[in-house]
Amino acid sequence: MTATLRPNRAVRMLNGTPTGVGLDAFCDSCNRYLEAGDDVRVYVTAGRGDRLSLRWVSCSTCGPCGDATAAEDGELHAVATLRSVLNAPSPRLVLTDARLDPDVSHEVVRR
């Protein structure tokens, strides 16, 4: 059974989500090096309970992750900005200013 995401709530939960390894992150589509300040597009699926699973991160040049024009139940496409967090136990890149991807419809149609 696919968990249902409430897009507006879920996109707020993405803020602070780490991506990459330490301060190194790469576009999952073209392998471009991503840095703090870069805008990215992310593909997220519903996990167990109230959790989200970050599945795919693409640079803004590559566009929406995958072939997406409409999100299916349990999916979320968002845009965010990468920020470096240096005062953590280990430096890392995190998602900030997350918002729904304007190029993807998030109106879920149940069949």
Short mmCIF file of N, CA, C and O in Angstrom, two decimals:
data_model
loop_
_atom_site.label_atom_id
_atom_site.label_comp_id
_atom_site.label_asym_id
_atom_site.label_seq_id
_atom_site.Cartn_x
_atom_site.Cartn_y
_atom_site.Cartn_z
N MET A 1 0.83 -1.18 0.00
CA MET A 1 0.00 0.00 0.00
C MET A 1 0.88 1.25 0.00
O MET A 1 1.82 1.37 0.75
N THR A 2 0.60 2.18 -0.87
CA THR A 2 1.35 3.42 -0.96
C THR A 2 0.83 4.42 0.06
O THR A 2 -0.36 4.63 0.17
N ALA A 3 1.76 5.02 0.78
CA ALA A 3 1.36 6.05 1.74
C ALA A 3 1.00 7.33 0.99
O ALA A 3 1.56 7.63 -0.04
N THR A 4 0.05 8.05 1.52
CA THR A 4 -0.37 9.31 0.91
C THR A 4 0.42 10.46 1.52
O THR A 4 0.59 10.52 2.73
N LEU A 5 0.92 11.32 0.66
CA LEU A 5 1.62 12.52 1.12
C LEU A 5 0.70 13.72 1.02
O LEU A 5 -0.04 13.84 0.05
N ARG A 6 0.75 14.57 2.00
CA ARG A 6 0.09 15.87 1.89
C ARG A 6 1.18 16.83 1.43
O ARG A 6 2.04 17.22 2.22
N PRO A 7 1.17 17.18 0.13
CA PRO A 7 2.30 17.91 -0.46
C PRO A 7 2.75 19.15 0.30
O PRO A 7 3.93 19.34 0.53
N ASN A 8 1.83 20.01 0.70
CA ASN A 8 2.22 21.25 1.37
C ASN A 8 2.89 21.00 2.70
O ASN A 8 3.82 21.71 3.09
N ARG A 9 2.45 20.00 3.42
CA ARG A 9 3.07 19.65 4.71
C ARG A 9 4.41 18.96 4.47
O ARG A 9 5.40 19.26 5.12
N ALA A 10 4.42 18.04 3.52
CA ALA A 10 5.63 17.27 3.26
C ALA A 10 6.78 18.14 2.77
O ALA A 10 7.93 17.94 3.15
N VAL A 11 6.48 19.13 1.93
CA VAL A 11 7.55 19.96 1.39
C VAL A 11 8.22 20.76 2.51
O VAL A 11 9.44 20.97 2.48
N ARG A 12 7.49 21.16 3.52
CA ARG A 12 8.09 21.86 4.66
C ARG A 12 9.02 20.94 5.45
O ARG A 12 10.01 21.40 6.02
N MET A 13 8.69 19.65 5.47
CA MET A 13 9.52 18.68 6.20
C MET A 13 10.89 18.49 5.54
O MET A 13 11.81 17.99 6.18
N LEU A 14 11.03 18.85 4.27
CA LEU A 14 12.30 18.67 3.57
C LEU A 14 13.39 19.63 4.05
O LEU A 14 14.57 19.34 3.93
N ASN A 15 12.99 20.79 4.57
CA ASN A 15 13.99 21.76 5.04
C ASN A 15 14.87 21.13 6.10
O ASN A 15 14.39 20.57 7.08
N GLY A 16 16.18 21.21 5.90
CA GLY A 16 17.14 20.62 6.84
C GLY A 16 17.54 19.20 6.50
O GLY A 16 18.41 18.63 7.15
N THR A 17 16.94 18.61 5.45
CA THR A 17 17.28 17.25 5.06
C THR A 17 18.68 17.24 4.44
O THR A 17 18.95 17.97 3.48
N PRO A 18 19.59 16.40 4.97
CA PRO A 18 20.93 16.34 4.39
C PRO A 18 20.93 15.62 3.04
O PRO A 18 20.09 14.75 2.79
N THR A 19 21.85 16.00 2.17
CA THR A 19 22.02 15.33 0.89
C THR A 19 23.51 15.22 0.59
O THR A 19 24.31 16.03 1.05
N GLY A 20 23.87 14.21 -0.16
CA GLY A 20 25.28 14.00 -0.49
C GLY A 20 26.03 13.40 0.69
O GLY A 20 25.44 12.93 1.66
N VAL A 21 27.36 13.46 0.60
CA VAL A 21 28.23 12.96 1.66
C VAL A 21 29.10 14.12 2.11
O VAL A 21 29.89 14.65 1.32
N GLY A 22 28.89 14.54 3.34
CA GLY A 22 29.62 15.71 3.82
C GLY A 22 29.22 16.92 2.99
O GLY A 22 28.04 17.20 2.80
N LEU A 23 30.21 17.62 2.44
CA LEU A 23 29.95 18.80 1.60
C LEU A 23 29.98 18.46 0.11
O LEU A 23 30.00 19.34 -0.73
N ASP A 24 30.00 17.16 -0.21
CA ASP A 24 30.02 16.72 -1.60
C ASP A 24 28.67 16.17 -2.00
O ASP A 24 28.13 15.26 -1.38
N ALA A 25 28.12 16.74 -3.08
CA ALA A 25 26.86 16.24 -3.64
C ALA A 25 26.95 16.39 -5.15
O ALA A 25 27.62 17.29 -5.67
N PHE A 26 26.27 15.49 -5.85
CA PHE A 26 26.30 15.47 -7.30
C PHE A 26 24.89 15.30 -7.84
O PHE A 26 24.05 14.65 -7.22
N CYS A 27 24.65 15.88 -9.02
CA CYS A 27 23.36 15.72 -9.69
C CYS A 27 23.20 14.26 -10.08
O CYS A 27 24.09 13.67 -10.69
N ASP A 28 22.06 13.66 -9.74
CA ASP A 28 21.80 12.27 -10.08
C ASP A 28 21.51 12.08 -11.56
O ASP A 28 21.45 10.94 -12.04
N SER A 29 21.32 13.16 -12.30
CA SER A 29 21.04 13.04 -13.74
C SER A 29 22.30 13.23 -14.59
O SER A 29 22.57 12.44 -15.47
N CYS A 30 23.09 14.29 -14.32
CA CYS A 30 24.25 14.59 -15.17
C CYS A 30 25.59 14.50 -14.43
O CYS A 30 26.64 14.74 -15.02
N ASN A 31 25.58 14.21 -13.14
CA ASN A 31 26.77 14.08 -12.30
C ASN A 31 27.51 15.40 -12.07
O ASN A 31 28.66 15.40 -11.67
N ARG A 32 26.86 16.52 -12.32
CA ARG A 32 27.46 17.83 -12.04
C ARG A 32 27.68 17.99 -10.54
O ARG A 32 26.83 17.59 -9.74
N TYR A 33 28.81 18.56 -10.15
CA TYR A 33 29.10 18.83 -8.74
C TYR A 33 28.15 19.91 -8.24
O TYR A 33 27.98 20.94 -8.88
N LEU A 34 27.51 19.68 -7.11
CA LEU A 34 26.58 20.64 -6.51
C LEU A 34 27.23 21.31 -5.31
O LEU A 34 27.93 20.66 -4.53
N GLU A 35 26.98 22.60 -5.16
CA GLU A 35 27.59 23.38 -4.08
C GLU A 35 26.52 24.13 -3.30
O GLU A 35 25.39 24.30 -3.76
N ALA A 36 26.91 24.62 -2.13
CA ALA A 36 26.01 25.46 -1.34
C ALA A 36 25.58 26.64 -2.20
O ALA A 36 26.38 27.23 -2.92
N GLY A 37 24.29 26.97 -2.15
CA GLY A 37 23.74 28.05 -2.94
C GLY A 37 23.09 27.59 -4.23
O GLY A 37 22.34 28.33 -4.85
N ASP A 38 23.39 26.35 -4.66
CA ASP A 38 22.78 25.82 -5.89
C ASP A 38 21.31 25.50 -5.65
O ASP A 38 20.93 25.00 -4.59
N ASP A 39 20.50 25.78 -6.66
CA ASP A 39 19.10 25.35 -6.65
C ASP A 39 19.04 23.94 -7.21
O ASP A 39 19.71 23.63 -8.20
N VAL A 40 18.27 23.08 -6.55
CA VAL A 40 18.15 21.68 -6.98
C VAL A 40 16.67 21.29 -7.05
O VAL A 40 15.81 21.96 -6.48
N ARG A 41 16.42 20.21 -7.75
CA ARG A 41 15.08 19.60 -7.79
C ARG A 41 15.20 18.23 -7.15
O ARG A 41 16.19 17.52 -7.38
N VAL A 42 14.24 17.89 -6.33
CA VAL A 42 14.30 16.61 -5.61
C VAL A 42 13.03 15.80 -5.83
O VAL A 42 11.95 16.35 -6.05
N TYR A 43 13.21 14.48 -5.79
CA TYR A 43 12.10 13.53 -5.88
C TYR A 43 12.07 12.79 -4.56
O TYR A 43 13.09 12.27 -4.10
N VAL A 44 10.92 12.77 -3.94
CA VAL A 44 10.75 12.21 -2.60
C VAL A 44 9.57 11.24 -2.61
O VAL A 44 8.57 11.48 -3.30
N THR A 45 9.69 10.16 -1.86
CA THR A 45 8.56 9.24 -1.69
C THR A 45 8.22 9.13 -0.21
O THR A 45 9.04 9.42 0.65
N ALA A 46 7.00 8.71 0.04
CA ALA A 46 6.55 8.52 1.42
C ALA A 46 7.21 7.28 2.00
O ALA A 46 7.30 6.24 1.35
N GLY A 47 7.69 7.43 3.23
CA GLY A 47 8.24 6.29 3.94
C GLY A 47 7.23 5.79 4.97
O GLY A 47 6.05 6.12 4.89
N ARG A 48 7.71 5.05 5.90
CA ARG A 48 6.82 4.55 6.96
C ARG A 48 6.47 5.67 7.92
O ARG A 48 7.30 6.51 8.24
N GLY A 49 5.25 5.65 8.35
CA GLY A 49 4.81 6.67 9.30
C GLY A 49 4.83 8.04 8.66
O GLY A 49 4.31 8.24 7.58
N ASP A 50 5.47 8.97 9.34
CA ASP A 50 5.52 10.35 8.87
C ASP A 50 6.84 10.68 8.17
O ASP A 50 7.20 11.83 8.04
N ARG A 51 7.56 9.66 7.73
CA ARG A 51 8.89 9.88 7.17
C ARG A 51 8.86 10.03 5.66
O ARG A 51 7.99 9.50 4.98
N LEU A 52 9.87 10.75 5.16
CA LEU A 52 10.06 10.92 3.73
C LEU A 52 11.38 10.29 3.33
O LEU A 52 12.33 10.28 4.11
N SER A 53 11.45 9.77 2.12
CA SER A 53 12.69 9.21 1.59
C SER A 53 13.13 10.04 0.39
O SER A 53 12.42 10.09 -0.62
N LEU A 54 14.28 10.68 0.51
CA LEU A 54 14.84 11.46 -0.58
C LEU A 54 15.43 10.47 -1.57
O LEU A 54 16.35 9.73 -1.26
N ARG A 55 14.88 10.43 -2.78
CA ARG A 55 15.28 9.42 -3.77
C ARG A 55 16.21 9.96 -4.84
O ARG A 55 17.02 9.21 -5.37
N TRP A 56 16.07 11.22 -5.22
CA TRP A 56 16.77 11.73 -6.38
C TRP A 56 16.99 13.22 -6.20
O TRP A 56 16.09 13.94 -5.80
N VAL A 57 18.20 13.71 -6.53
CA VAL A 57 18.51 15.13 -6.50
C VAL A 57 19.10 15.51 -7.85
O VAL A 57 20.06 14.87 -8.31
N SER A 58 18.51 16.49 -8.51
CA SER A 58 19.00 16.95 -9.81
C SER A 58 19.31 18.44 -9.76
O SER A 58 18.65 19.18 -9.04
N CYS A 59 20.29 18.86 -10.57
CA CYS A 59 20.59 20.28 -10.67
C CYS A 59 19.42 20.97 -11.39
O CYS A 59 18.62 20.31 -12.06
N SER A 60 19.35 22.27 -11.28
CA SER A 60 18.24 23.00 -11.89
C SER A 60 18.27 22.91 -13.42
O SER A 60 17.23 23.00 -14.07
N THR A 61 19.43 22.69 -14.00
CA THR A 61 19.55 22.56 -15.46
C THR A 61 18.87 21.30 -15.97
O THR A 61 18.28 21.30 -17.05
N CYS A 62 18.94 20.22 -15.22
CA CYS A 62 18.37 18.93 -15.66
C CYS A 62 16.85 18.89 -15.56
O CYS A 62 16.23 18.02 -16.15
N GLY A 63 16.26 19.80 -14.83
CA GLY A 63 14.80 19.82 -14.74
C GLY A 63 14.26 18.81 -13.75
O GLY A 63 15.01 18.22 -12.98
N PRO A 64 12.94 18.58 -13.77
CA PRO A 64 12.33 17.65 -12.82
C PRO A 64 12.96 16.27 -12.89
O PRO A 64 13.40 15.84 -13.96
N CYS A 65 13.03 15.61 -11.77
CA CYS A 65 13.62 14.28 -11.69
C CYS A 65 12.77 13.28 -12.46
O CYS A 65 11.56 13.23 -12.29
N GLY A 66 13.41 12.54 -13.30
CA GLY A 66 12.70 11.52 -14.07
C GLY A 66 11.86 12.14 -15.16
O GLY A 66 12.17 13.20 -15.69
N ASP A 67 10.75 11.49 -15.47
CA ASP A 67 9.87 11.89 -16.56
C ASP A 67 8.64 12.62 -16.04
O ASP A 67 7.62 12.64 -16.69
N ALA A 68 8.75 13.19 -14.88
CA ALA A 68 7.57 13.65 -14.15
C ALA A 68 6.92 14.89 -14.73
O ALA A 68 7.56 15.88 -14.99
N THR A 69 5.63 14.81 -14.91
CA THR A 69 4.80 15.99 -15.15
C THR A 69 3.68 16.02 -14.12
O THR A 69 3.09 17.06 -13.89
N ALA A 70 3.43 14.87 -13.50
CA ALA A 70 2.41 14.78 -12.45
C ALA A 70 2.87 13.79 -11.39
O ALA A 70 3.32 12.70 -11.71
N ALA A 71 2.78 14.20 -10.13
CA ALA A 71 3.16 13.32 -9.03
C ALA A 71 2.05 12.29 -8.81
O ALA A 71 0.88 12.59 -8.93
N GLU A 72 2.46 11.08 -8.51
CA GLU A 72 1.50 10.03 -8.16
C GLU A 72 1.36 9.99 -6.65
O GLU A 72 2.12 10.60 -5.92
N ASP A 73 0.36 9.25 -6.18
CA ASP A 73 0.15 9.11 -4.76
C ASP A 73 1.42 8.59 -4.09
O ASP A 73 2.02 7.63 -4.56
N GLY A 74 1.87 9.25 -3.04
CA GLY A 74 3.07 8.84 -2.33
C GLY A 74 4.34 9.46 -2.88
O GLY A 74 5.43 9.11 -2.45
N GLU A 75 4.22 10.38 -3.84
CA GLU A 75 5.39 11.03 -4.43
C GLU A 75 5.32 12.54 -4.23
O GLU A 75 4.25 13.10 -4.11
N LEU A 76 6.50 13.15 -4.24
CA LEU A 76 6.59 14.60 -4.13
C LEU A 76 7.78 15.07 -4.96
O LEU A 76 8.85 14.48 -4.90
N HIS A 77 7.56 16.10 -5.75
CA HIS A 77 8.64 16.75 -6.51
C HIS A 77 8.76 18.16 -5.97
O HIS A 77 7.77 18.88 -5.88
N ALA A 78 9.98 18.54 -5.60
CA ALA A 78 10.19 19.86 -4.99
C ALA A 78 11.43 20.52 -5.55
O ALA A 78 12.29 19.85 -6.15
N VAL A 79 11.53 21.81 -5.34
CA VAL A 79 12.75 22.56 -5.63
C VAL A 79 13.24 23.11 -4.29
O VAL A 79 12.45 23.38 -3.39
N ALA A 80 14.55 23.20 -4.16
CA ALA A 80 15.14 23.67 -2.90
C ALA A 80 16.51 24.28 -3.20
O ALA A 80 17.02 24.17 -4.31
N THR A 81 17.07 24.91 -2.20
CA THR A 81 18.41 25.48 -2.30
C THR A 81 19.31 24.72 -1.33
O THR A 81 18.90 24.41 -0.21
N LEU A 82 20.53 24.42 -1.78
CA LEU A 82 21.49 23.74 -0.90
C LEU A 82 22.18 24.77 0.00
O LEU A 82 22.52 25.87 -0.45
N ARG A 83 22.36 24.39 1.24
CA ARG A 83 23.06 25.24 2.20
C ARG A 83 24.06 24.38 2.95
O ARG A 83 23.77 23.22 3.27
N SER A 84 25.22 24.92 3.23
CA SER A 84 26.21 24.16 4.01
C SER A 84 25.99 24.41 5.50
O SER A 84 25.69 25.52 5.92
N VAL A 85 26.09 23.35 6.26
CA VAL A 85 25.98 23.42 7.72
C VAL A 85 27.36 23.02 8.25
O VAL A 85 27.76 21.86 8.14
N LEU A 86 28.06 24.00 8.78
CA LEU A 86 29.43 23.76 9.20
C LEU A 86 29.56 23.53 10.70
O LEU A 86 30.57 23.02 11.16
N ASN A 87 28.53 23.89 11.48
CA ASN A 87 28.62 23.76 12.93
C ASN A 87 28.05 22.44 13.44
O ASN A 87 27.88 22.26 14.62
N ALA A 88 27.75 21.52 12.55
CA ALA A 88 27.25 20.19 12.94
C ALA A 88 28.46 19.32 13.31
O ALA A 88 29.60 19.70 13.05
N PRO A 89 28.21 18.16 13.91
CA PRO A 89 29.33 17.26 14.22
C PRO A 89 30.19 16.97 12.99
O PRO A 89 31.40 16.84 13.09
N SER A 90 29.56 16.88 11.83
CA SER A 90 30.32 16.76 10.58
C SER A 90 29.68 17.70 9.56
O SER A 90 28.45 17.70 9.41
N PRO A 91 30.46 18.51 8.86
CA PRO A 91 29.88 19.45 7.88
C PRO A 91 29.06 18.70 6.83
O PRO A 91 29.40 17.59 6.45
N ARG A 92 27.99 19.34 6.37
CA ARG A 92 27.14 18.68 5.38
C ARG A 92 26.33 19.72 4.61
O ARG A 92 26.21 20.87 5.03
N LEU A 93 25.77 19.28 3.49
CA LEU A 93 24.84 20.09 2.71
C LEU A 93 23.42 19.68 3.08
O LEU A 93 23.13 18.48 3.21
N VAL A 94 22.55 20.67 3.24
CA VAL A 94 21.15 20.38 3.56
C VAL A 94 20.25 21.16 2.60
O VAL A 94 20.65 22.16 2.01
N LEU A 95 19.01 20.69 2.46
CA LEU A 95 18.01 21.37 1.66
C LEU A 95 17.40 22.51 2.47
O LEU A 95 17.10 22.34 3.66
N THR A 96 17.22 23.67 1.84
CA THR A 96 16.55 24.80 2.48
C THR A 96 15.59 25.42 1.49
O THR A 96 15.69 25.18 0.29
N ASP A 97 14.69 26.22 1.98
CA ASP A 97 13.72 26.93 1.15
C ASP A 97 13.00 25.98 0.19
O ASP A 97 12.78 26.30 -0.98
N ALA A 98 12.63 24.81 0.68
CA ALA A 98 11.95 23.80 -0.15
C ALA A 98 10.54 24.27 -0.48
O ALA A 98 9.85 24.86 0.36
N ARG A 99 10.16 24.05 -1.73
CA ARG A 99 8.82 24.39 -2.19
C ARG A 99 8.42 23.42 -3.29
O ARG A 99 9.27 22.80 -3.91
N LEU A 100 7.12 23.28 -3.54
CA LEU A 100 6.65 22.37 -4.56
C LEU A 100 7.21 22.77 -5.92
O LEU A 100 7.29 23.96 -6.24
N ASP A 101 7.59 21.78 -6.72
CA ASP A 101 8.11 22.03 -8.06
C ASP A 101 6.98 22.58 -8.92
O ASP A 101 5.96 21.91 -9.11
N PRO A 102 7.12 23.79 -9.46
CA PRO A 102 6.04 24.39 -10.24
C PRO A 102 5.80 23.68 -11.57
O PRO A 102 4.75 23.88 -12.19
N ASP A 103 6.75 22.87 -12.03
CA ASP A 103 6.60 22.17 -13.30
C ASP A 103 5.90 20.82 -13.18
O ASP A 103 5.74 20.11 -14.16
N VAL A 104 5.52 20.45 -11.95
CA VAL A 104 4.91 19.14 -11.70
C VAL A 104 3.57 19.33 -10.99
O VAL A 104 3.49 20.06 -10.01
N SER A 105 2.54 18.68 -11.49
CA SER A 105 1.23 18.73 -10.84
C SER A 105 1.22 17.81 -9.63
O SER A 105 1.65 16.67 -9.71
N HIS A 106 0.74 18.32 -8.50
CA HIS A 106 0.65 17.52 -7.28
C HIS A 106 -0.78 17.21 -6.88
O HIS A 106 -1.06 16.89 -5.75
N GLU A 107 -1.68 17.32 -7.81
CA GLU A 107 -3.08 16.94 -7.55
C GLU A 107 -3.21 15.45 -7.77
O GLU A 107 -3.08 14.96 -8.88
N VAL A 108 -3.38 14.73 -6.68
CA VAL A 108 -3.42 13.26 -6.74
C VAL A 108 -4.78 12.80 -7.24
O VAL A 108 -5.81 13.20 -6.73
N VAL A 109 -4.73 11.95 -8.24
CA VAL A 109 -5.96 11.34 -8.76
C VAL A 109 -5.98 9.89 -8.33
O VAL A 109 -5.09 9.11 -8.68
N ARG A 110 -6.94 9.54 -7.52
CA ARG A 110 -7.04 8.15 -7.05
C ARG A 110 -7.90 7.36 -8.03
O ARG A 110 -8.90 7.83 -8.51
N ARG A 111 -7.46 6.16 -8.31
CA ARG A 111 -8.21 5.30 -9.26
C ARG A 111 -8.98 4.25 -8.54
O ARG A 111 -8.70 3.81 -7.53
#
